[in-house]
PDB file of C-alpha atoms and ligand atoms in Angstrom:
ATOM      1  CA  UNK A 199      31.490  45.878  40.304  1.00 77.00           C
ATOM      2  CA  UNK A 200      32.661  42.258  39.393  1.00 87.00           C
ATOM      3  CA  UNK A 201      34.261  41.576  35.429  1.00 92.00           C
ATOM      4  CA  UNK A 202      31.863  38.512  34.065  1.00 95.00           C
ATOM      5  CA  UNK A 203      33.520  35.693  31.661  1.00 97.00           C
ATOM      6  CA  UNK A 204      30.711  34.256  29.775  1.00 98.00           C
ATOM      7  CA  UNK A 205      31.418  30.133  29.664  1.00 98.00           C
ATOM      8  CA  UNK A 206      31.256  28.657  26.108  1.00 98.00           C
ATOM      9  CA  UNK A 207      31.091  25.435  25.769  1.00 97.00           C
ATOM     10  CA  UNK A 208      29.175  22.060  25.767  1.00 96.00           C
ATOM     11  CA  UNK A 209      30.233  20.079  28.505  1.00 95.00           C
ATOM     12  CA  UNK A 210      28.128  20.331  31.617  1.00 95.00           C
ATOM     13  CA  UNK A 211      31.363  18.828  33.422  1.00 95.00           C
ATOM     14  CA  UNK A 212      33.003  21.413  32.366  1.00 95.00           C
ATOM     15  CA  UNK A 213      30.780  24.517  32.724  1.00 96.00           C
ATOM     16  CA  UNK A 214      30.260  23.233  36.455  1.00 96.00           C
ATOM     17  CA  UNK A 215      34.425  23.465  36.581  1.00 96.00           C
ATOM     18  CA  UNK A 216      35.200  26.257  35.324  1.00 97.00           C
ATOM     19  CA  UNK A 217      32.214  28.368  36.877  1.00 97.00           C
ATOM     20  CA  UNK A 218      33.289  26.995  40.330  1.00 97.00           C
ATOM     21  CA  UNK A 219      36.599  28.379  39.614  1.00 96.00           C
ATOM     22  CA  UNK A 220      36.193  31.522  37.898  1.00 96.00           C
ATOM     23  CA  UNK A 221      33.427  32.258  40.913  1.00 96.00           C
ATOM     24  CA  UNK A 222      35.749  31.207  43.959  1.00 94.00           C
ATOM     25  CA  UNK A 223      37.743  33.991  41.900  1.00 92.00           C
ATOM     26  CA  UNK A 224      35.247  36.613  41.877  1.00 93.00           C
ATOM     27  CA  UNK A 225      33.855  36.991  38.795  1.00 95.00           C
ATOM     28  CA  UNK A 226      30.381  36.810  37.350  1.00 96.00           C
ATOM     29  CA  UNK A 227      29.782  34.114  34.597  1.00 97.00           C
ATOM     30  CA  UNK A 228      27.501  33.333  32.204  1.00 97.00           C
ATOM     31  CA  UNK A 229      27.269  30.261  30.662  1.00 97.00           C
ATOM     32  CA  UNK A 230      26.559  29.178  26.675  1.00 97.00           C
ATOM     33  CA  UNK A 231      26.020  25.278  25.984  1.00 96.00           C
ATOM     34  CA  UNK A 232      26.190  26.468  21.548  1.00 95.00           C
ATOM     35  CA  UNK A 233      26.903  29.321  19.492  1.00 94.00           C
ATOM     36  CA  UNK A 234      23.796  30.738  18.725  1.00 94.00           C
ATOM     37  CA  UNK A 235      23.208  30.898  22.382  1.00 96.00           C
ATOM     38  CA  UNK A 236      26.479  32.361  23.286  1.00 96.00           C
ATOM     39  CA  UNK A 237      25.470  35.534  20.992  1.00 95.00           C
ATOM     40  CA  UNK A 238      22.213  36.193  22.096  1.00 95.00           C
ATOM     41  CA  UNK A 239      23.566  35.824  26.114  1.00 96.00           C
ATOM     42  CA  UNK A 240      26.513  38.634  24.792  1.00 95.00           C
ATOM     43  CA  UNK A 241      23.866  41.135  24.049  1.00 93.00           C
ATOM     44  CA  UNK A 242      22.090  40.533  27.374  1.00 92.00           C
ATOM     45  CA  UNK A 243      24.710  40.863  29.546  1.00 93.00           C
ATOM     46  CA  UNK A 244      28.049  41.939  27.489  1.00 90.00           C
ATOM     47  CA  UNK A 245      30.947  40.035  29.155  1.00 95.00           C
ATOM     48  CA  UNK A 246      34.636  41.365  29.836  1.00 93.00           C
ATOM     49  CA  UNK A 247      35.882  38.601  29.464  1.00 95.00           C
ATOM     50  CA  UNK A 248      35.136  34.950  27.371  1.00 96.00           C
ATOM     51  CA  UNK A 249      36.171  31.495  27.161  1.00 97.00           C
ATOM     52  CA  UNK A 250      35.270  29.675  24.043  1.00 96.00           C
ATOM     53  CA  UNK A 251      35.390  25.636  22.951  1.00 94.00           C
ATOM     54  CA  UNK A 252      36.139  25.685  19.146  1.00 91.00           C
ATOM     55  CA  UNK A 253      34.135  22.256  19.045  1.00 90.00           C
ATOM     56  CA  UNK A 254      30.129  23.521  19.989  1.00 92.00           C
ATOM     57  CA  UNK A 255      26.962  21.732  18.521  1.00 90.00           C
ATOM     58  CA  UNK A 256      25.319  24.380  15.487  1.00 85.00           C
ATOM     59  CA  UNK A 257      27.993  26.640  15.410  1.00 90.00           C
ATOM     60  CA  UNK A 258      31.875  26.427  15.741  1.00 90.00           C
ATOM     61  CA  UNK A 259      33.421  28.813  18.297  1.00 92.00           C
ATOM     62  CA  UNK A 260      35.010  30.632  15.394  1.00 89.00           C
ATOM     63  CA  UNK A 261      32.297  31.734  13.839  1.00 91.00           C
ATOM     64  CA  UNK A 262      31.071  32.790  17.521  1.00 94.00           C
ATOM     65  CA  UNK A 263      34.330  34.962  17.837  1.00 92.00           C
ATOM     66  CA  UNK A 264      33.684  35.979  14.613  1.00 89.00           C
ATOM     67  CA  UNK A 265      30.724  36.960  15.131  1.00 91.00           C
ATOM     68  CA  UNK A 266      31.076  38.455  18.473  1.00 92.00           C
ATOM     69  CA  UNK A 267      33.766  40.955  16.648  1.00 85.00           C
ATOM     70  CA  UNK A 268      31.203  41.422  14.552  1.00 85.00           C
ATOM     71  CA  UNK A 269      28.993  43.717  16.958  1.00 85.00           C
ATOM     72  CA  UNK A 270      30.195  46.656  18.783  1.00 80.00           C
ATOM     73  CA  UNK A 271      29.415  45.347  22.620  1.00 82.00           C
ATOM     74  CA  UNK A 272      31.629  43.013  21.287  1.00 87.00           C
ATOM     75  CA  UNK A 273      34.307  43.870  19.305  1.00 81.00           C
ATOM     76  CA  UNK A 274      36.860  43.591  22.215  1.00 82.00           C
ATOM     77  CA  UNK A 275      36.300  41.056  24.808  1.00 89.00           C
ATOM     78  CA  UNK A 276      38.814  39.392  25.091  1.00 90.00           C
ATOM     79  CA  UNK A 277      38.927  35.986  23.828  1.00 92.00           C
ATOM     80  CA  UNK A 278      40.580  33.178  25.242  1.00 92.00           C
ATOM     81  CA  UNK A 279      39.524  29.674  23.030  1.00 90.00           C
ATOM     82  CA  UNK A 280      40.260  26.638  24.263  1.00 92.00           C
ATOM     83  CA  UNK A 281      41.400  23.810  22.011  1.00 87.00           C
ATOM     84  CA  UNK A 282      40.923  19.187  21.401  1.00 84.00           C
ATOM     85  CA  UNK A 283      44.221  19.237  19.770  1.00 77.00           C
ATOM     86  CA  UNK A 284      47.064  21.158  19.222  1.00 74.00           C
ATOM     87  CA  UNK A 285      45.938  20.993  15.202  1.00 73.00           C
ATOM     88  CA  UNK A 286      43.278  23.095  16.340  1.00 73.00           C
ATOM     89  CA  UNK A 287      45.348  25.840  17.701  1.00 71.00           C
ATOM     90  CA  UNK A 288      47.200  25.922  14.841  1.00 70.00           C
ATOM     91  CA  UNK A 289      44.444  26.776  12.482  1.00 70.00           C
ATOM     92  CA  UNK A 290      42.573  28.623  14.735  1.00 68.00           C
ATOM     93  CA  UNK A 291      46.415  30.679  14.851  1.00 66.00           C
ATOM     94  CA  UNK A 292      46.374  30.139  11.257  1.00 57.00           C
ATOM     95  CA  UNK A 293      42.658  31.805  10.237  1.00 65.00           C
ATOM     96  CA  UNK A 294      43.537  34.939  12.849  1.00 68.00           C
ATOM     97  CA  UNK A 295      40.308  34.576  13.897  1.00 72.00           C
ATOM     98  CA  UNK A 296      40.458  37.526  16.940  1.00 76.00           C
ATOM     99  CA  UNK A 297      40.916  35.234  19.982  1.00 84.00           C
ATOM    100  CA  UNK A 298      43.222  36.802  22.064  1.00 83.00           C
ATOM    101  CA  UNK A 299      44.502  33.173  23.504  1.00 83.00           C
ATOM    102  CA  UNK A 300      44.182  29.761  22.899  1.00 84.00           C
ATOM    103  CA  UNK A 301      45.006  27.026  25.078  1.00 87.00           C
ATOM    104  CA  UNK A 302      44.656  23.140  24.590  1.00 87.00           C
ATOM    105  CA  UNK A 303      42.276  20.694  26.398  1.00 89.00           C
ATOM    106  CA  UNK A 304      43.171  19.056  28.603  1.00 89.00           C
ATOM    107  CA  UNK A 305      44.283  22.492  30.264  1.00 89.00           C
ATOM    108  CA  UNK A 306      45.265  23.178  33.900  1.00 90.00           C
ATOM    109  CA  UNK A 307      42.499  25.498  35.521  1.00 92.00           C
ATOM    110  CA  UNK A 308      44.965  27.415  37.857  1.00 89.00           C
ATOM    111  CA  UNK A 309      46.866  28.180  34.068  1.00 89.00           C
ATOM    112  CA  UNK A 310      43.206  29.359  32.417  1.00 92.00           C
ATOM    113  CA  UNK A 311      42.256  31.437  35.945  1.00 91.00           C
ATOM    114  CA  UNK A 312      46.198  33.104  35.325  1.00 88.00           C
ATOM    115  CA  UNK A 313      45.388  34.174  31.870  1.00 88.00           C
ATOM    116  CA  UNK A 314      41.836  35.248  32.842  1.00 91.00           C
ATOM    117  CA  UNK A 315      43.165  37.471  34.969  1.00 87.00           C
ATOM    118  CA  UNK A 316      45.771  38.544  32.793  1.00 83.00           C
ATOM    119  CA  UNK A 317      43.723  39.483  29.751  1.00 85.00           C
ATOM    120  CA  UNK A 318      40.948  41.122  32.093  1.00 85.00           C
ATOM    121  CA  UNK A 319      43.779  43.253  33.342  1.00 79.00           C
ATOM    122  CA  UNK A 320      44.862  44.393  29.743  1.00 75.00           C
ATOM    123  CA  UNK A 321      41.306  44.940  28.621  1.00 72.00           C
ATOM    124  CA  UNK A 322      41.082  48.169  31.333  1.00 63.00           C
ATOM    125  CA  UNK A 323      42.121  51.262  30.127  1.00 51.00           C
ATOM    126  CA  UNK A 324      45.418  52.567  31.441  1.00 42.00           C
ATOM    127  CA  UNK A 325      46.467  54.401  34.074  1.00 41.00           C
ATOM    128  CA  UNK A 326      48.348  56.998  32.332  1.00 45.00           C
ATOM    129  CA  UNK A 327      46.083  59.251  30.694  1.00 57.00           C
ATOM    130  CA  UNK A 328      46.635  60.974  27.238  1.00 77.00           C
ATOM    131  CA  UNK A 329      47.914  60.458  24.046  1.00 81.00           C
ATOM    132  CA  UNK A 330      51.306  58.933  22.817  1.00 83.00           C
ATOM    133  CA  UNK A 331      52.346  59.994  18.996  1.00 83.00           C
ATOM    134  CA  UNK A 332      54.706  58.188  16.160  1.00 85.00           C
ATOM    135  CA  UNK A 333      54.430  59.509  12.885  1.00 83.00           C
ATOM    136  CA  UNK A 334      51.485  59.751  12.118  1.00 88.00           C
ATOM    137  CA  UNK A 335      50.226  57.304  14.305  1.00 91.00           C
ATOM    138  CA  UNK A 336      48.530  58.595  16.925  1.00 91.00           C
ATOM    139  CA  UNK A 337      47.183  56.261  20.455  1.00 92.00           C
ATOM    140  CA  UNK A 338      44.367  57.734  22.787  1.00 90.00           C
ATOM    141  CA  UNK A 339      44.523  55.546  26.098  1.00 83.00           C
ATOM    142  CA  UNK A 340      41.521  58.026  26.819  1.00 79.00           C
ATOM    143  CA  UNK A 341      39.244  56.498  24.022  1.00 84.00           C
ATOM    144  CA  UNK A 342      41.860  54.081  24.000  1.00 87.00           C
ATOM    145  CA  UNK A 343      41.453  54.255  19.555  1.00 92.00           C
ATOM    146  CA  UNK A 344      44.506  54.412  17.677  1.00 95.00           C
ATOM    147  CA  UNK A 345      44.290  56.225  14.811  1.00 93.00           C
ATOM    148  CA  UNK A 346      46.858  56.580  11.406  1.00 93.00           C
ATOM    149  CA  UNK A 347      46.319  59.832   9.403  1.00 88.00           C
ATOM    150  CA  UNK A 348      43.659  61.147  10.722  1.00 87.00           C
ATOM    151  CA  UNK A 349      41.788  57.851  10.347  1.00 90.00           C
ATOM    152  CA  UNK A 350      40.270  54.953  13.373  1.00 92.00           C
ATOM    153  CA  UNK A 351      42.726  52.305  13.532  1.00 94.00           C
ATOM    154  CA  UNK A 352      40.799  48.767  14.451  1.00 92.00           C
ATOM    155  CA  UNK A 353      42.724  46.824  16.888  1.00 93.00           C
ATOM    156  CA  UNK A 354      42.075  43.800  19.187  1.00 91.00           C
ATOM    157  CA  UNK A 355      43.137  44.432  22.958  1.00 90.00           C
ATOM    158  CA  UNK A 356      46.690  42.601  22.570  1.00 92.00           C
ATOM    159  CA  UNK A 357      47.351  44.500  19.517  1.00 94.00           C
ATOM    160  CA  UNK A 358      46.657  47.755  20.980  1.00 95.00           C
ATOM    161  CA  UNK A 359      48.881  47.054  24.540  1.00 92.00           C
ATOM    162  CA  UNK A 360      51.288  45.487  22.281  1.00 94.00           C
ATOM    163  CA  UNK A 361      51.331  49.087  20.712  1.00 95.00           C
ATOM    164  CA  UNK A 362      50.701  51.155  23.416  1.00 91.00           C
ATOM    165  CA  UNK A 363      54.144  49.551  24.985  1.00 89.00           C
ATOM    166  CA  UNK A 364      55.765  49.384  21.452  1.00 89.00           C
ATOM    167  CA  UNK A 365      54.850  53.313  20.622  1.00 86.00           C
ATOM    168  CA  UNK A 366      55.799  54.530  24.488  1.00 81.00           C
ATOM    169  CA  UNK A 367      59.465  52.932  23.434  1.00 78.00           C
ATOM    170  CA  UNK A 368      59.901  53.931  19.553  1.00 77.00           C
ATOM    171  CA  UNK A 369      63.597  52.135  18.303  1.00 76.00           C
ATOM    172  CA  UNK A 370      64.231  50.175  21.277  1.00 78.00           C
ATOM    173  CA  UNK A 371      63.834  46.732  19.756  1.00 84.00           C
ATOM    174  CA  UNK A 372      62.647  43.632  21.727  1.00 84.00           C
ATOM    175  CA  UNK A 373      62.844  40.421  22.087  1.00 87.00           C
ATOM    176  CA  UNK A 374      59.628  37.905  21.792  1.00 88.00           C
ATOM    177  CA  UNK A 375      60.872  37.183  25.156  1.00 84.00           C
ATOM    178  CA  UNK A 376      61.210  40.583  26.580  1.00 84.00           C
ATOM    179  CA  UNK A 377      57.697  41.293  24.154  1.00 89.00           C
ATOM    180  CA  UNK A 378      56.106  38.703  25.574  1.00 87.00           C
ATOM    181  CA  UNK A 379      56.868  39.619  29.490  1.00 81.00           C
ATOM    182  CA  UNK A 380      56.309  43.391  29.035  1.00 83.00           C
ATOM    183  CA  UNK A 381      52.367  42.807  27.430  1.00 89.00           C
ATOM    184  CA  UNK A 382      51.244  39.679  28.733  1.00 84.00           C
ATOM    185  CA  UNK A 383      52.718  39.827  32.319  1.00 77.00           C
ATOM    186  CA  UNK A 384      55.417  37.277  33.444  1.00 71.00           C
ATOM    187  CA  UNK A 385      53.262  34.985  35.597  1.00 71.00           C
ATOM    188  CA  UNK A 386      52.026  34.089  31.644  1.00 73.00           C
ATOM    189  CA  UNK A 387      53.171  31.467  29.481  1.00 76.00           C
ATOM    190  CA  UNK A 388      52.629  32.269  26.090  1.00 79.00           C
ATOM    191  CA  UNK A 389      54.569  30.464  22.788  1.00 84.00           C
ATOM    192  CA  UNK A 390      56.649  33.108  21.477  1.00 82.00           C
ATOM    193  CA  UNK A 391      55.780  32.109  18.277  1.00 87.00           C
ATOM    194  CA  UNK A 392      52.658  33.792  19.045  1.00 90.00           C
ATOM    195  CA  UNK A 393      54.135  37.091  19.148  1.00 92.00           C
ATOM    196  CA  UNK A 394      54.651  37.005  15.783  1.00 92.00           C
ATOM    197  CA  UNK A 395      51.210  35.989  14.606  1.00 93.00           C
ATOM    198  CA  UNK A 396      50.312  39.176  17.256  1.00 94.00           C
ATOM    199  CA  UNK A 397      52.767  41.717  15.414  1.00 95.00           C
ATOM    200  CA  UNK A 398      51.469  40.080  12.260  1.00 94.00           C
ATOM    201  CA  UNK A 399      47.746  41.283  13.081  1.00 94.00           C
ATOM    202  CA  UNK A 400      49.339  44.846  14.341  1.00 95.00           C
ATOM    203  CA  UNK A 401      50.597  45.058  11.109  1.00 93.00           C
ATOM    204  CA  UNK A 402      48.097  44.615   8.809  1.00 92.00           C
ATOM    205  CA  UNK A 403      45.256  47.095  10.448  1.00 93.00           C
ATOM    206  CA  UNK A 404      48.152  49.500  11.208  1.00 92.00           C
ATOM    207  CA  UNK A 405      49.084  49.842   7.074  1.00 88.00           C
ATOM    208  CA  UNK A 406      45.623  49.035   5.972  1.00 83.00           C
ATOM    209  CA  UNK A 407      45.435  52.228   4.286  1.00 76.00           C
ATOM    210  CA  UNK A 408      49.349  51.839   2.843  1.00 73.00           C
ATOM    211  CA  UNK A 409      51.003  53.461   5.312  1.00 74.00           C
ATOM    212  CA  UNK A 410      55.103  53.181   5.640  1.00 82.00           C
ATOM    213  CA  UNK A 411      55.469  49.964   7.879  1.00 86.00           C
ATOM    214  CA  UNK A 412      57.093  51.511  10.930  1.00 87.00           C
ATOM    215  CA  UNK A 413      57.122  47.699  12.553  1.00 90.00           C
ATOM    216  CA  UNK A 414      60.809  46.938  11.842  1.00 88.00           C
ATOM    217  CA  UNK A 415      61.706  42.717  12.139  1.00 88.00           C
ATOM    218  CA  UNK A 416      65.016  42.745  13.303  1.00 84.00           C
ATOM    219  CA  UNK A 417      66.996  38.978  12.207  1.00 82.00           C
ATOM    220  CA  UNK A 418      67.043  36.980  14.689  1.00 78.00           C
ATOM    221  CA  UNK A 419      66.628  39.709  17.846  1.00 81.00           C
ATOM    222  CA  UNK A 420      62.849  40.461  17.814  1.00 86.00           C
ATOM    223  CA  UNK A 421      61.000  43.381  16.852  1.00 90.00           C
ATOM    224  CA  UNK A 422      61.292  47.720  17.099  1.00 86.00           C
ATOM    225  CA  UNK A 423      58.975  49.990  16.469  1.00 86.00           C
ATOM    226  CA  UNK A 424      60.625  52.182  13.496  1.00 80.00           C
ATOM    227  CA  UNK A 425      59.820  54.939  10.974  1.00 68.00           C
ATOM    228  CA  UNK A 426      62.380  52.762   8.187  1.00 58.00           C
ATOM    229  CA  UNK A 427      59.950  49.932   8.132  1.00 47.00           C
ATOM    230  CA  UNK A 428      60.156  45.891   7.898  1.00 44.00           C
ATOM    231  CA  UNK A 429      63.345  45.708   4.814  1.00 43.00           C
ATOM    232  CA  UNK A 430      63.705  42.124   6.009  1.00 41.00           C
ATOM    233  CA  UNK A 431      60.492  40.394   5.707  1.00 37.00           C
TER     234      UNK A 431
HETATM  235 CA1   CA B 247      32.911  20.196  22.883  1.00 75.13          CA
END
């Protein structure tokens, strides 16, 4: 079955261009011209990925993102946020709204398509089935769920992949570049700072029940999954 990509954008010309390129890639495309419409379109046809503009009439892209994350069907759908300026991009990151990727307008269409493809690939359940555990953390590849001390931990798709990557290689120190290659994929350009954002979210989610911090920040080197926790930060 074709994956469905929902475009949420109020510029008609941009929608036309996005639709054309996404359909050419073999995706099923749905569209919404404002935030409220986005929520009802997502209800009707749950998307496999969302391209979401920040500046929308009535409801901002950020609010749409928050609302999509609140619904069970779209809780972990990959979302790429489109922003007009870099300072908006910084705000999106800072606000921690739960988008998985960001692109600043004007963007390159091939790059956007590559990122959509990568997000869809990552969102698919892994081929390797089973359970991985590290300390009191359990990662279930079949159910795509994480628990800590028996309690369910909610993670976004990127945090899940990041945790899986680290849990498959416990103790090893990874640079931001290595994590970008391993988790995001070598064909994707993402700023190294993005890794920090997702590590922060992962940490926050894992430590919600006040367990020991298992992600170690190695100054000037990167990150590792380690029971000694983060002494540096
Ligand atoms: Ca707009």
